[in-house]
XYZ file of C-alpha atoms in Angstrom:
777
model
C 20.905 -14.867 0.067
C 18.457 -17.045 1.926
C 17.562 -20.402 0.448
C 13.873 -19.905 0.965
C 13.298 -16.660 -0.890
C 9.896 -15.599 0.265
C 7.748 -15.737 3.381
C 6.035 -18.915 4.525
C 2.493 -19.188 5.760
C 0.607 -22.040 7.383
C -2.985 -22.889 6.620
C -5.598 -25.217 8.074
C -8.377 -26.995 6.276
C -11.853 -26.271 7.448
C -14.962 -28.288 6.776
C -17.224 -25.376 7.570
C -19.001 -24.021 4.502
C -21.454 -21.769 6.253
C -21.452 -18.165 5.024
C -22.190 -15.446 7.508
C -23.417 -12.016 6.475
C -23.703 -9.139 8.902
C -26.392 -6.673 7.938
C -25.867 -3.226 9.427
C -29.009 -1.110 9.824
C -28.903 2.145 7.879
C -26.161 0.930 5.555
C -27.067 -0.348 2.112
C -25.215 -3.583 1.418
C -24.684 -3.505 -2.284
C -23.879 -5.492 -5.334
C -21.857 -8.494 -6.068
C -19.063 -9.434 -3.725
C -16.326 -11.870 -4.486
C -14.359 -13.232 -1.572
C -10.640 -13.601 -2.102
C -7.530 -13.752 0.018
C -3.892 -13.956 -0.871
C -3.186 -16.260 2.061
C -5.677 -18.750 3.395
C -4.520 -18.506 6.978
C -1.362 -16.503 7.535
C 1.071 -18.212 9.836
C 3.857 -17.056 12.054
C 6.217 -14.742 10.171
C 9.920 -15.240 10.803
C 11.518 -12.926 13.328
C 13.226 -10.295 11.237
C 16.360 -10.195 13.330
C 16.661 -13.980 13.205
C 16.277 -13.942 9.451
C 18.959 -11.317 9.117
C 21.410 -13.167 11.327
C 21.008 -16.572 9.722
C 20.246 -15.519 6.139
C 17.852 -18.438 5.953
C 14.102 -18.819 6.197
C 12.379 -21.857 7.629
C 9.574 -23.244 5.522
C 6.494 -25.368 5.968
C 3.898 -26.629 3.553
C 0.562 -24.896 3.361
C -2.765 -26.680 3.460
C -5.361 -25.040 1.236
C -8.769 -23.978 2.452
C -10.161 -23.183 -0.951
C -9.127 -24.038 -4.462
C -8.355 -21.211 -6.872
C -11.300 -22.131 -9.080
C -13.937 -22.584 -6.402
C -17.282 -21.298 -7.581
C -20.518 -19.892 -6.258
C -22.724 -21.550 -3.742
C -26.228 -22.150 -4.993
C -28.772 -19.356 -4.765
C -30.957 -21.448 -2.478
C -28.164 -22.027 -0.009
C -27.811 -18.282 0.440
C -31.436 -17.237 0.308
C -32.218 -19.781 2.996
C -30.307 -17.746 5.541
C -32.995 -15.117 5.364
C -35.817 -17.388 6.581
C -35.122 -16.470 10.173
C -35.512 -12.770 9.622
C -39.266 -12.300 9.780
C -39.595 -13.821 13.205
C -36.545 -12.092 14.606
C -36.305 -8.769 12.760
C -36.628 -6.723 15.916
C -33.865 -8.700 17.621
C -31.640 -8.375 14.545
C -32.217 -4.653 14.356
C -31.231 -4.231 17.985
C -28.090 -6.271 17.507
C -27.053 -4.427 14.348
C -26.969 -1.014 15.919
C -24.945 -2.108 18.965
C -21.385 -0.816 19.187
C -19.168 -3.375 20.883
C -16.071 -1.665 22.165
C -14.953 -4.166 24.720
C -16.784 -7.522 24.574
C -14.773 -10.110 22.696
C -17.599 -12.652 22.504
C -18.489 -11.677 18.941
C -14.966 -12.512 17.828
C -14.972 -15.857 19.646
C -18.407 -16.771 18.287
C -17.298 -16.166 14.725
C -14.142 -18.116 15.339
C -15.949 -21.108 16.801
C -18.384 -21.095 13.887
C -15.624 -21.081 11.282
C -13.737 -23.866 13.089
C -16.744 -26.142 13.516
C -15.773 -29.693 12.630
C -18.688 -31.599 14.155
C -19.713 -35.037 13.059
C -22.965 -33.720 11.601
C -21.133 -31.669 8.972
C -18.911 -34.666 8.189
C -21.922 -36.863 7.525
C -23.308 -34.206 5.197
C -20.189 -34.369 3.053
C -18.654 -31.017 4.042
C -15.246 -32.377 4.924
C -12.721 -32.077 2.118
C -10.818 -35.125 0.837
C -7.096 -35.116 0.192
C -7.344 -35.608 -3.594
C -8.546 -32.936 -6.020
C -11.412 -35.114 -7.225
C -12.502 -35.693 -3.679
C -12.495 -31.951 -3.007
C -14.638 -31.215 -6.042
C -17.133 -33.969 -5.291
C -17.446 -33.071 -1.641
C -17.696 -29.376 -2.512
C -20.787 -30.045 -4.641
C -22.275 -32.224 -1.917
C -21.523 -29.519 0.651
C -23.311 -26.885 -1.403
C -26.391 -29.080 -1.635
C -26.250 -29.719 2.084
C -26.003 -25.989 2.769
C -29.086 -25.442 0.618
C -31.071 -28.028 2.547
C -29.845 -26.852 5.914
C -30.688 -23.250 5.143
C -34.383 -24.183 4.915
C -34.466 -25.585 8.454
C -36.353 -23.806 11.203
C -34.685 -21.922 14.038
C -35.166 -24.884 16.358
C -33.353 -27.225 13.981
C -30.566 -24.698 13.676
C -30.309 -24.528 17.455
C -30.232 -28.308 17.624
C -27.378 -28.507 15.180
C -25.465 -25.839 17.057
C -25.739 -27.833 20.282
C -24.079 -30.833 18.629
C -20.705 -29.115 18.197
C -17.771 -31.139 19.480
C -15.286 -28.337 19.825
C -13.491 -28.932 23.104
C -13.464 -25.248 23.919
C -17.248 -25.029 23.678
C -17.709 -28.092 25.860
C -15.990 -26.205 28.636
C -18.528 -23.385 28.518
C -21.560 -23.309 30.772
C -25.048 -23.880 29.363
C -25.867 -20.208 29.663
C -22.741 -19.237 27.723
C -23.625 -21.733 25.009
C -27.127 -20.311 24.720
C -25.766 -16.773 24.499
C -23.378 -17.868 21.775
C -26.183 -19.505 19.807
C -28.352 -16.407 20.035
C -25.547 -14.164 18.843
C -24.839 -16.503 15.966
C -28.498 -16.407 14.993
C -28.313 -12.623 14.906
C -25.272 -12.634 12.660
C -26.855 -15.035 10.189
C -30.027 -13.002 9.674
C -30.834 -11.057 6.502
C -33.768 -8.761 5.923
C -36.148 -10.893 3.878
C -38.919 -8.340 4.256
C -36.959 -5.855 2.164
C -35.509 -8.390 -0.278
C -37.626 -7.069 -3.135
C -35.750 -3.775 -2.950
C -32.267 -5.301 -2.776
C -29.939 -5.254 -5.752
C -27.135 -7.368 -4.342
C -26.450 -10.875 -5.619
C -25.750 -12.784 -2.437
C -24.809 -15.938 -4.309
C -21.809 -14.112 -5.696
C -20.976 -12.913 -2.211
C -20.215 -16.490 -1.222
C -17.576 -17.059 -3.884
C -14.348 -18.218 -2.310
C -11.483 -17.042 -4.478
C -8.575 -17.922 -2.214
C -5.141 -18.045 -3.809
C -2.750 -20.313 -1.941
C 0.385 -18.517 -0.770
C 3.407 -20.762 -0.300
C 7.106 -20.441 0.340
C 8.969 -23.174 -1.499
C 12.724 -23.507 -0.965
C 13.427 -22.609 -4.598
C 11.032 -19.635 -4.623
C 11.894 -16.524 -6.559
C 11.694 -13.867 -3.908
C 13.515 -13.066 -0.707
C 12.114 -10.554 1.742
C 13.290 -6.963 2.075
C 13.939 -7.672 5.764
C 16.370 -10.426 4.857
C 18.094 -8.249 2.275
C 18.561 -5.322 4.662
C 20.933 -6.376 7.422
C 20.114 -3.352 9.551
C 16.372 -4.001 9.813
C 15.167 -3.271 13.346
C 14.289 -6.094 15.708
C 10.635 -7.009 15.534
C 8.479 -5.854 18.392
C 6.828 -8.276 20.771
C 3.148 -9.094 20.234
C 0.758 -7.189 22.416
C -2.968 -7.789 22.664
C -5.722 -5.511 23.829
C -8.841 -7.560 24.357
C -10.383 -5.414 27.069
C -11.816 -2.685 24.846
C -10.297 0.347 23.218
C -10.160 3.824 24.691
C -9.007 6.423 22.206
C -7.548 9.853 22.885
C -6.608 12.761 20.638
C -2.883 13.361 20.130
C -1.452 16.479 21.712
C 1.682 17.158 19.656
C 3.480 20.202 18.320
C 2.689 19.247 14.710
C -1.031 19.171 15.533
C -3.184 17.963 12.594
C -0.044 17.407 10.470
C 1.592 14.890 12.802
C 3.853 12.255 11.194
C 5.225 10.125 14.075
C 8.468 9.041 12.388
C 9.262 12.545 11.094
C 8.085 14.523 14.127
C 10.030 12.639 16.791
C 11.467 15.847 18.204
C 13.145 14.086 21.111
C 15.202 11.919 18.754
C 16.002 14.883 16.505
C 17.290 16.887 19.473
C 19.849 14.161 20.185
C 21.267 13.965 16.657
C 25.011 14.549 16.409
C 24.697 16.525 13.196
C 22.297 17.828 10.555
C 24.599 18.576 7.650
C 23.344 15.536 5.739
C 19.677 16.252 6.493
C 19.598 13.693 9.264
C 16.835 15.711 10.924
C 14.618 15.168 7.851
C 15.044 11.398 7.902
C 12.842 8.892 9.714
C 13.274 8.634 13.492
C 10.480 6.364 14.635
C 9.423 6.037 18.264
C 10.018 2.686 19.930
C 6.301 2.008 19.871
C 3.784 3.536 17.497
C 1.397 6.016 19.135
C -2.175 4.875 19.723
C -3.736 8.332 19.902
C -5.747 9.808 17.026
C -4.519 12.855 15.123
C -6.891 15.852 15.326
C -8.582 17.341 12.286
C -7.828 20.894 11.171
C -10.591 23.299 12.090
C -13.249 23.522 9.391
C -12.109 20.375 7.562
C -14.195 19.614 4.449
C -14.573 16.679 2.101
C -11.719 16.890 -0.408
C -12.452 18.274 -3.860
C -12.698 15.567 -6.514
C -10.114 14.900 -9.198
C -9.336 16.478 -11.649
C -10.630 19.755 -10.223
C -8.463 19.137 -7.159
C -5.356 19.495 -9.323
C -6.235 23.175 -9.764
C -7.619 24.011 -6.325
C -8.074 22.584 -2.837
C -9.815 23.751 0.334
C -7.646 26.131 2.346
C -9.228 24.777 5.545
C -7.893 21.275 4.799
C -4.275 22.463 4.487
C -4.283 25.848 6.242
C -0.717 26.893 5.408
C 0.173 30.126 3.616
C 3.954 30.302 3.955
C 4.599 28.540 0.653
C 2.160 30.868 -1.106
C 3.987 33.862 0.330
C 7.432 32.576 -0.623
C 6.660 30.970 -3.988
C 3.503 32.771 -5.081
C 5.379 34.874 -7.656
C 6.588 31.634 -9.247
C 3.026 30.345 -9.620
C 3.464 27.462 -7.174
C 0.396 28.172 -5.082
C -1.855 31.135 -4.282
C -4.525 31.853 -1.669
C -7.804 32.566 -3.451
C -10.650 33.087 -1.009
C -11.454 29.780 0.658
C -9.246 27.901 -1.806
C -5.577 27.329 -2.431
C -5.018 27.429 -6.203
C -2.149 26.148 -8.343
C -2.009 28.316 -11.468
C 1.318 27.225 -12.924
C 3.362 24.446 -11.499
C 6.787 25.377 -10.221
C 9.908 27.433 -10.529
C 10.932 25.757 -13.780
C 7.521 25.877 -15.461
C 5.799 29.080 -14.431
C 3.691 28.990 -17.600
C 2.295 25.541 -17.025
C 3.542 22.018 -16.483
C 2.160 20.617 -19.753
C 4.319 22.968 -21.795
C 7.350 21.902 -19.781
C 6.467 18.204 -20.227
C 6.223 18.656 -23.981
C 9.480 20.635 -23.962
C 11.277 17.599 -22.519
C 9.742 15.256 -25.099
C 10.635 17.609 -27.945
C 14.184 17.850 -26.633
C 14.515 14.041 -26.661
C 11.763 12.167 -28.537
C 13.121 8.842 -27.235
C 11.606 9.795 -23.847
C 8.244 8.772 -25.416
C 5.931 9.689 -22.526
C 3.327 7.014 -21.849
C 4.967 4.419 -24.089
C 8.647 3.826 -23.395
C 8.515 5.983 -20.275
C 5.831 5.040 -17.788
C 7.177 5.319 -14.198
C 9.399 8.196 -13.112
C 10.888 9.513 -9.878
C 10.470 13.245 -9.239
C 13.075 14.444 -6.726
C 12.333 17.561 -4.675
C 8.901 17.754 -6.229
C 7.568 20.940 -4.627
C 3.768 20.816 -4.920
C 4.135 18.027 -7.555
C 2.498 19.815 -10.480
C 4.917 18.032 -12.822
C 3.614 14.670 -11.642
C 0.032 15.916 -11.612
C 0.065 16.799 -15.294
C 2.058 13.754 -16.380
C -1.187 11.799 -15.900
C -2.267 13.539 -19.114
C 0.566 11.667 -20.875
C -0.176 8.278 -19.256
C 2.841 8.573 -16.987
C 2.909 8.084 -13.202
C 5.415 10.054 -11.158
C 6.473 9.025 -7.691
C 7.241 12.410 -6.123
C 9.027 13.104 -2.876
C 10.281 16.086 -0.920
C 11.341 16.614 2.686
C 9.121 17.930 5.442
C 11.068 21.185 5.577
C 10.742 24.933 5.592
C 8.666 24.766 2.399
C 5.666 24.196 4.575
C 3.348 21.307 3.608
C 4.472 20.966 -0.026
C 3.916 17.209 -0.051
C 0.630 17.674 1.808
C -0.484 20.045 -0.951
C 0.406 17.369 -3.522
C -1.591 14.645 -1.780
C -4.605 16.887 -1.205
C -4.509 17.661 -4.935
C -4.606 13.922 -5.709
C -0.974 13.496 -6.769
C 1.179 10.617 -5.421
C 3.955 11.776 -3.101
C 5.735 10.965 0.158
C 7.800 12.957 2.622
C 11.393 11.831 2.198
C 14.878 13.234 1.757
C 18.128 12.241 0.126
C 20.251 12.156 3.253
C 22.371 9.350 4.674
C 20.332 6.276 3.746
C 19.141 4.596 0.591
C 15.747 5.491 -0.802
C 13.003 2.898 -0.076
C 13.062 1.444 -3.599
C 14.768 -1.543 -5.242
C 17.419 -1.004 -7.897
C 16.872 -0.509 -11.639
C 13.165 0.401 -11.560
C 12.585 3.998 -12.713
C 12.391 4.788 -16.431
C 13.271 8.448 -15.820
C 14.515 10.405 -12.824
C 13.632 14.103 -12.842
C 15.006 17.012 -10.850
C 13.758 20.562 -11.409
C 15.548 22.953 -9.051
C 15.475 20.198 -6.421
C 18.341 21.824 -4.496
C 20.258 18.571 -4.049
C 24.082 18.942 -4.072
C 24.680 16.074 -6.480
C 28.393 16.681 -6.962
C 29.649 16.655 -3.365
C 31.184 13.778 -1.377
C 32.124 11.729 -4.399
C 28.687 12.067 -5.940
C 27.086 9.887 -3.283
C 23.584 11.250 -3.862
C 23.742 11.078 -7.658
C 25.039 7.524 -7.361
C 21.894 6.676 -5.380
C 19.847 7.873 -8.356
C 22.061 5.715 -10.550
C 21.097 2.729 -8.369
C 17.336 3.189 -8.867
C 17.516 4.225 -12.553
C 17.079 1.532 -15.200
C 20.037 0.834 -17.483
C 19.249 2.942 -20.542
C 17.052 5.257 -18.477
C 17.321 9.052 -18.431
C 18.145 11.636 -15.792
C 16.482 14.988 -16.565
C 18.229 17.808 -14.740
C 16.549 21.204 -14.984
C 18.479 23.631 -12.793
C 20.264 26.954 -12.995
C 23.739 25.438 -13.656
C 22.301 24.183 -16.960
C 21.238 27.584 -18.301
C 22.835 30.320 -16.193
C 26.403 31.620 -16.197
C 26.784 32.850 -12.639
C 30.119 31.808 -11.112
C 28.473 29.375 -8.695
C 26.406 27.819 -11.483
C 29.442 27.436 -13.739
C 31.353 25.745 -10.920
C 28.531 23.284 -10.271
C 28.147 22.544 -14.002
C 31.831 21.715 -14.326
C 31.706 19.460 -11.253
C 28.602 17.690 -12.576
C 30.179 17.228 -15.988
C 33.216 15.581 -14.426
C 31.105 13.359 -12.159
C 28.632 12.183 -14.814
C 31.480 11.374 -17.193
C 33.152 9.290 -14.489
C 29.795 7.517 -13.934
C 29.704 6.751 -17.686
C 26.497 8.719 -18.151
C 26.089 10.023 -21.675
C 25.021 13.684 -21.971
C 22.423 13.247 -24.702
C 21.056 16.774 -25.047
C 21.068 20.222 -23.482
C 18.146 22.415 -24.508
C 16.587 25.727 -23.476
C 12.905 26.501 -22.986
C 12.563 30.082 -24.183
C 9.005 30.513 -22.871
C 9.869 29.614 -19.297
C 13.458 30.854 -19.634
C 14.868 27.631 -18.262
C 16.852 24.740 -19.647
C 17.367 21.010 -19.158
C 20.264 18.608 -19.507
C 19.338 14.974 -20.186
C 21.748 12.134 -19.352
C 21.506 8.437 -20.209
C 22.666 5.579 -17.977
C 24.775 2.941 -19.791
C 23.423 -0.494 -20.697
C 26.770 -2.304 -20.471
C 29.844 -2.343 -18.232
C 32.377 -1.568 -20.958
C 32.809 2.054 -19.940
C 33.188 1.146 -16.266
C 35.924 -1.335 -17.009
C 37.831 0.944 -19.400
C 38.060 3.957 -17.068
C 41.611 5.071 -16.335
C 40.623 6.150 -12.847
C 38.235 3.991 -10.863
C 36.450 6.941 -9.253
C 33.730 6.533 -8.238
C 34.722 2.911 -7.595
C 32.609 -0.096 -8.489
C 30.638 -1.502 -5.575
C 31.875 -4.725 -4.046
C 30.219 -7.866 -5.346
C 28.711 -8.569 -1.923
C 26.894 -5.209 -1.959
C 23.242 -5.995 -2.685
C 21.760 -3.036 -4.605
C 18.242 -4.127 -3.650
C 18.801 -3.996 0.111
C 17.510 -0.646 1.315
C 16.038 -0.675 4.832
C 18.311 1.402 7.073
C 21.181 0.813 4.647
C 23.699 3.656 4.469
C 24.535 5.364 1.174
C 27.832 4.468 -0.473
C 29.739 6.341 -3.155
C 30.102 3.430 -5.547
C 28.666 2.196 -8.848
C 26.747 -1.047 -9.210
C 27.432 -2.891 -12.435
C 24.565 -3.291 -14.868
C 23.349 -6.823 -15.630
C 24.549 -8.305 -18.906
C 22.774 -11.673 -18.773
C 19.612 -11.137 -20.838
C 17.614 -13.358 -18.498
C 18.319 -11.065 -15.543
C 16.181 -8.120 -14.467
C 17.482 -4.841 -15.869
C 19.191 -6.307 -18.906
C 16.243 -5.428 -21.159
C 13.814 -2.557 -21.266
C 10.231 -3.478 -20.306
C 7.525 -3.721 -22.922
C 5.853 -0.470 -23.861
C 2.847 0.725 -21.900
C 0.178 -0.600 -21.550
C 1.401 -4.043 -22.695
C 3.833 -4.219 -19.780
C 0.934 -4.075 -17.310
C -0.490 -7.453 -18.316
C 2.603 -9.375 -19.377
C 4.756 -11.297 -16.904
C 8.264 -9.783 -16.812
C 10.689 -11.589 -19.086
C 12.925 -12.422 -16.115
C 10.267 -14.430 -14.242
C 11.295 -18.037 -14.805
C 8.983 -21.036 -14.939
C 11.562 -22.958 -12.938
C 10.968 -20.614 -10.003
C 7.995 -21.008 -7.702
C 5.782 -17.972 -7.245
C 4.158 -16.664 -4.094
C 1.025 -18.775 -4.531
C 2.817 -22.005 -5.424
C 2.607 -21.988 -9.220
C 5.503 -21.413 -11.605
C 6.284 -17.699 -11.342
C 4.854 -16.544 -14.723
C 1.644 -18.540 -14.145
C 1.461 -17.192 -10.613
C 1.630 -13.642 -11.958
C -1.138 -14.253 -14.493
C -3.382 -16.069 -12.020
C -3.040 -13.235 -9.531
C -3.969 -10.635 -12.154
C -6.962 -12.570 -13.459
C -8.117 -13.168 -9.946
C -8.027 -9.533 -8.885
C -9.773 -8.483 -12.077
C -12.660 -10.739 -11.104
C -12.708 -9.495 -7.512
C -12.621 -5.837 -8.519
C -15.180 -6.072 -11.317
C -17.659 -8.337 -9.531
C -17.269 -7.007 -6.023
C -15.387 -3.810 -5.337
C -16.709 -1.632 -8.140
C -20.386 -2.371 -7.524
C -20.643 -4.477 -4.412
C -19.533 -2.284 -1.533
C -21.494 0.896 -2.082
C -18.333 2.904 -2.813
C -18.658 6.010 -4.976
C -15.497 5.545 -7.000
C -15.792 9.025 -8.496
C -14.844 10.332 -5.046
C -11.843 7.983 -4.755
C -8.468 9.204 -5.984
C -5.642 8.248 -3.597
C -5.554 4.495 -2.914
C -3.104 2.321 -0.995
C -2.674 -1.446 -1.135
C -1.114 -2.102 2.269
C 0.177 -5.549 1.327
C 0.720 -5.832 -2.393
C 2.124 -8.958 -4.027
C 2.279 -8.592 -7.808
C 0.275 -5.372 -7.980
C -2.781 -7.245 -9.267
C -5.220 -5.153 -7.233
C -3.781 -1.906 -8.640
C -3.645 -3.299 -12.183
C -7.315 -4.273 -11.995
C -8.200 -0.629 -11.258
C -6.253 0.755 -14.233
C -9.318 2.114 -16.057
C -10.323 4.356 -13.150
C -8.974 7.856 -12.564
C -7.063 6.774 -9.485
C -3.540 5.870 -8.454
C -2.461 3.087 -6.086
C 0.479 3.133 -3.684
C 1.612 -0.508 -3.634
C 3.239 -1.230 -0.289
C 5.437 -4.309 0.051
C 6.013 -5.011 3.766
C 9.559 -5.814 4.806
C 8.848 -9.441 5.669
C 6.642 -10.131 2.651
C 7.914 -11.586 -0.626
C 10.130 -8.986 -2.279
C 7.966 -8.503 -5.370
C 8.275 -4.722 -5.654
C 10.529 -4.976 -8.748
C 7.697 -6.864 -10.489
C 5.262 -4.081 -9.612
C 7.528 -1.488 -11.216
C 8.227 -3.693 -14.209
C 4.528 -3.702 -15.078
C 4.333 0.115 -14.989
C 3.016 0.556 -11.451
C 4.808 1.983 -8.428
C 5.203 1.374 -4.724
C 7.440 1.356 -1.692
C 8.838 -0.879 1.044
C 7.522 -0.321 4.543
C 7.482 -1.709 8.070
C 3.890 -1.476 9.348
C 5.109 -1.439 12.960
C 6.113 2.141 12.130
C 4.243 5.112 10.712
C 4.108 5.691 6.967
C 5.965 8.721 5.576
C 2.871 10.650 4.644
C 0.719 13.382 6.097
C -2.546 12.683 7.894
C -5.661 12.385 5.727
C -3.723 11.360 2.594
C -5.793 8.440 1.250
C -9.378 7.868 0.158
C -9.206 4.071 0.347
C -6.941 1.545 2.044
C -6.879 -2.110 0.987
C -5.528 -4.497 3.637
C -5.135 -8.095 2.495
C -3.962 -10.195 5.473
C -1.698 -7.454 6.780
C -3.306 -7.043 10.202
C -2.956 -10.699 11.219
C 0.691 -10.579 10.173
C 1.545 -7.325 11.929
C -0.085 -8.210 15.240
C 2.535 -10.931 15.760
C 5.200 -8.250 16.010
C 3.559 -5.122 17.365
C 0.333 -3.714 18.743
C -2.652 -3.945 16.454
C -4.105 -0.829 18.057
C -1.041 1.133 16.952
C -1.543 0.047 13.351
C -5.238 0.908 13.516
C -4.344 4.380 14.823
C -1.979 4.735 11.861
C -4.750 3.673 9.477
C -6.972 6.330 11.037
C -4.184 8.878 10.634
C -3.574 8.401 6.915
C -7.209 7.786 5.910
C -9.454 10.743 5.127
C -12.828 11.195 6.820
C -15.388 9.316 4.679
C -12.502 7.164 3.450
C -12.933 3.386 3.213
C -10.895 0.539 4.684
C -11.307 -2.890 3.069
C -9.873 -5.714 5.178
C -9.467 -9.357 4.159
C -8.162 -11.570 6.931
C -8.957 -14.462 9.264
C -12.182 -14.130 11.251
C -10.442 -13.520 14.564
C -8.553 -10.552 13.161
C -11.624 -9.279 11.323
C -13.522 -9.275 14.613
C -10.745 -7.282 16.306
C -10.629 -4.709 13.516
C -14.411 -4.388 13.452
C -14.511 -3.802 17.211
C -11.792 -1.171 16.940
C -13.547 0.539 14.040
C -16.790 0.668 16.015
C -14.968 2.052 19.034
C -13.775 4.904 16.802
C -17.365 5.467 15.634
C -16.608 4.274 12.112
C -19.442 2.982 9.953
C -19.455 -0.756 9.219
C -20.555 -1.106 5.600
C -20.074 -4.865 5.245
C -18.825 -7.764 7.346
C -18.647 -11.296 5.969
C -16.913 -14.536 6.880
C -16.684 -18.101 5.651
C -14.461 -20.982 6.736
C -12.291 -18.887 9.069
C -11.737 -16.214 6.419
C -13.458 -12.846 6.528
C -13.915 -9.544 4.781
C -14.763 -6.162 6.277
C -15.518 -2.765 4.770
C -15.654 0.212 7.127
C -15.819 3.971 6.676
C -14.010 6.576 8.761
C -16.076 9.426 10.196
C -15.281 12.927 11.480
C -15.407 11.745 15.109
C -12.464 12.677 17.329
C -12.058 11.801 21.029
C -12.573 14.571 23.572
C -9.893 13.250 25.903
C -6.335 14.302 25.041
C -3.049 12.380 25.252
C 0.231 14.285 25.256
C 3.016 12.579 23.297
C 6.193 13.735 25.123
C 8.684 13.010 22.337
C 6.604 15.028 19.832
C 6.450 18.216 21.909
C 8.920 21.058 21.464
């Protein structure tokens, strides 16, 4: 393993304390906004291939921009920014409605403002001292200075702007400097004339809640990229500063296009398909930059929980599954709706009855207490997972993009977490020992073949002491084929040291279930007369998953009680708020504190951000939000802070980020590893809200930012929101791209080289078409 166990970032101090608020005409800027970032100024990420080859990470110290406990600026210092508005309201209004699709001057202006280190600000006490006391004292003095400066006239403001000593600005002509000053004036304006009608607390909008992300040599977390030796070589950076011209994708999959699953050219060149290779990910060399079309007649998705029962047919216009599985109550076409009257083959009379049947068969399952996070294999339309929410359980469901047309798309449109994936030749994108229960109801997976390779993969991701619930015809039917499979499974599970706890029949649904338990010690493994399946070699890392081939071997369970997996997590909901027992104070967390303190600080921080900003400060109707993704999750603090809402959050841990996904699962949340230079394994229009905390600035060092933005557009629903927290340069790029796609800018804010942006996707699609050759039959 690498010595430095999580990613490093570099940060620069900034003496600039000026807050900039962009007011967009026609959009109501709302409520209280708390500014927070998980990395003050993300630095160069290590090249993934280099990390893999050397098994080491270089590290550098980070310089903080803001302290964790930095508070509000004074009310006066914020209100003063509105004094310019009355005399320039017409100019501000004109500027606000402009859509900049190619001019990069806005980005450079914001950057130069945030990097201003002129002697005037130093004399006013804005520059931070090296000691903590000096930072606090100067911070107070800076706030007072901001308050005084905000009351100056436009001419004084212009005078101060002309005193900047930035060498880059000195090289500009006088006309360019004047243009820059005028644009900066526009950005700083607020509508004082309508202030009586505003409800937002702008003083709270200036709070700087920046947690310092570090990468100490003795840190607790490696990266998934370092753990997975077969991670692809990072792509070269590519910039597009000349404007953005979007086209609509012309592909065989049409509105359902998933680039890494619909790479038909790569699939045509596969040597075989017997192990479902054609259902696995085959990503193009470079992510497409075209926009996926909408299905004809697309409508705003039905809200949860009504969406669990019915969805718009026009949003997922597929009837094959209804024709094939309609008699089993999977899905039916009912006028302009698709309805889900039952649940699936194994629970035709309702999923809740089936869920209770499992609990009654084995009370130790304890839905919503002992069992919180489960994996549902071959989920169909995911009704099992949809109704487990009633028992305070979250199910991560997956099924392949196969002949059962759009089953995962149905699940996501219903508001149920799912991805398109298959148990084929590679490990699932999860760490080891994380799921409390693994469930398979007629999932059609041949568990017993090839030495039990696929069942052994479930053994890898199942917690020691966790249960495998197998509800399939070999359990309750006596057909020759079923009897043969049952005997093979019995032999395999015994060799894996799984204990068959109970076999029970559900008379109402005329099905049955066998429930197995994974061992909590290695005694059985060591006492086997035949070492088949064999134990995995000690060098085999069970947590390395990216492009790692499946192996028919058993990983030992941990016996040291201080190691993850040796103990069962606390019951829900206590496990959400408590640091995992295996986080050690001797280990340094992502933000530089001892790991347990780091965990707690992150959670408290996101609770403040969510309650004071996101819930009321961005104008988001949270009753219309169901499917949420955190594109760069650390400890899952953002998702945990939203626990009281009727939503679910897909926590994505990028490959080169700290490998904290086991922590996320330990606290009763769920997520997945992903490389954001590739498309996500989900259908278009899957998510209502995407949260991107310093992911764009990191990704653009390895691949095209425009490709990632096209992917964001693909997976976000029309009227869906994107919240971005990043450095001001990246924020400016994202804002320009969003405007070029005719998205609505709801809020844009920056302070000291850090920014925040909230934008909303619209129904707009380009008229010009781009054919993607590798995605055409």
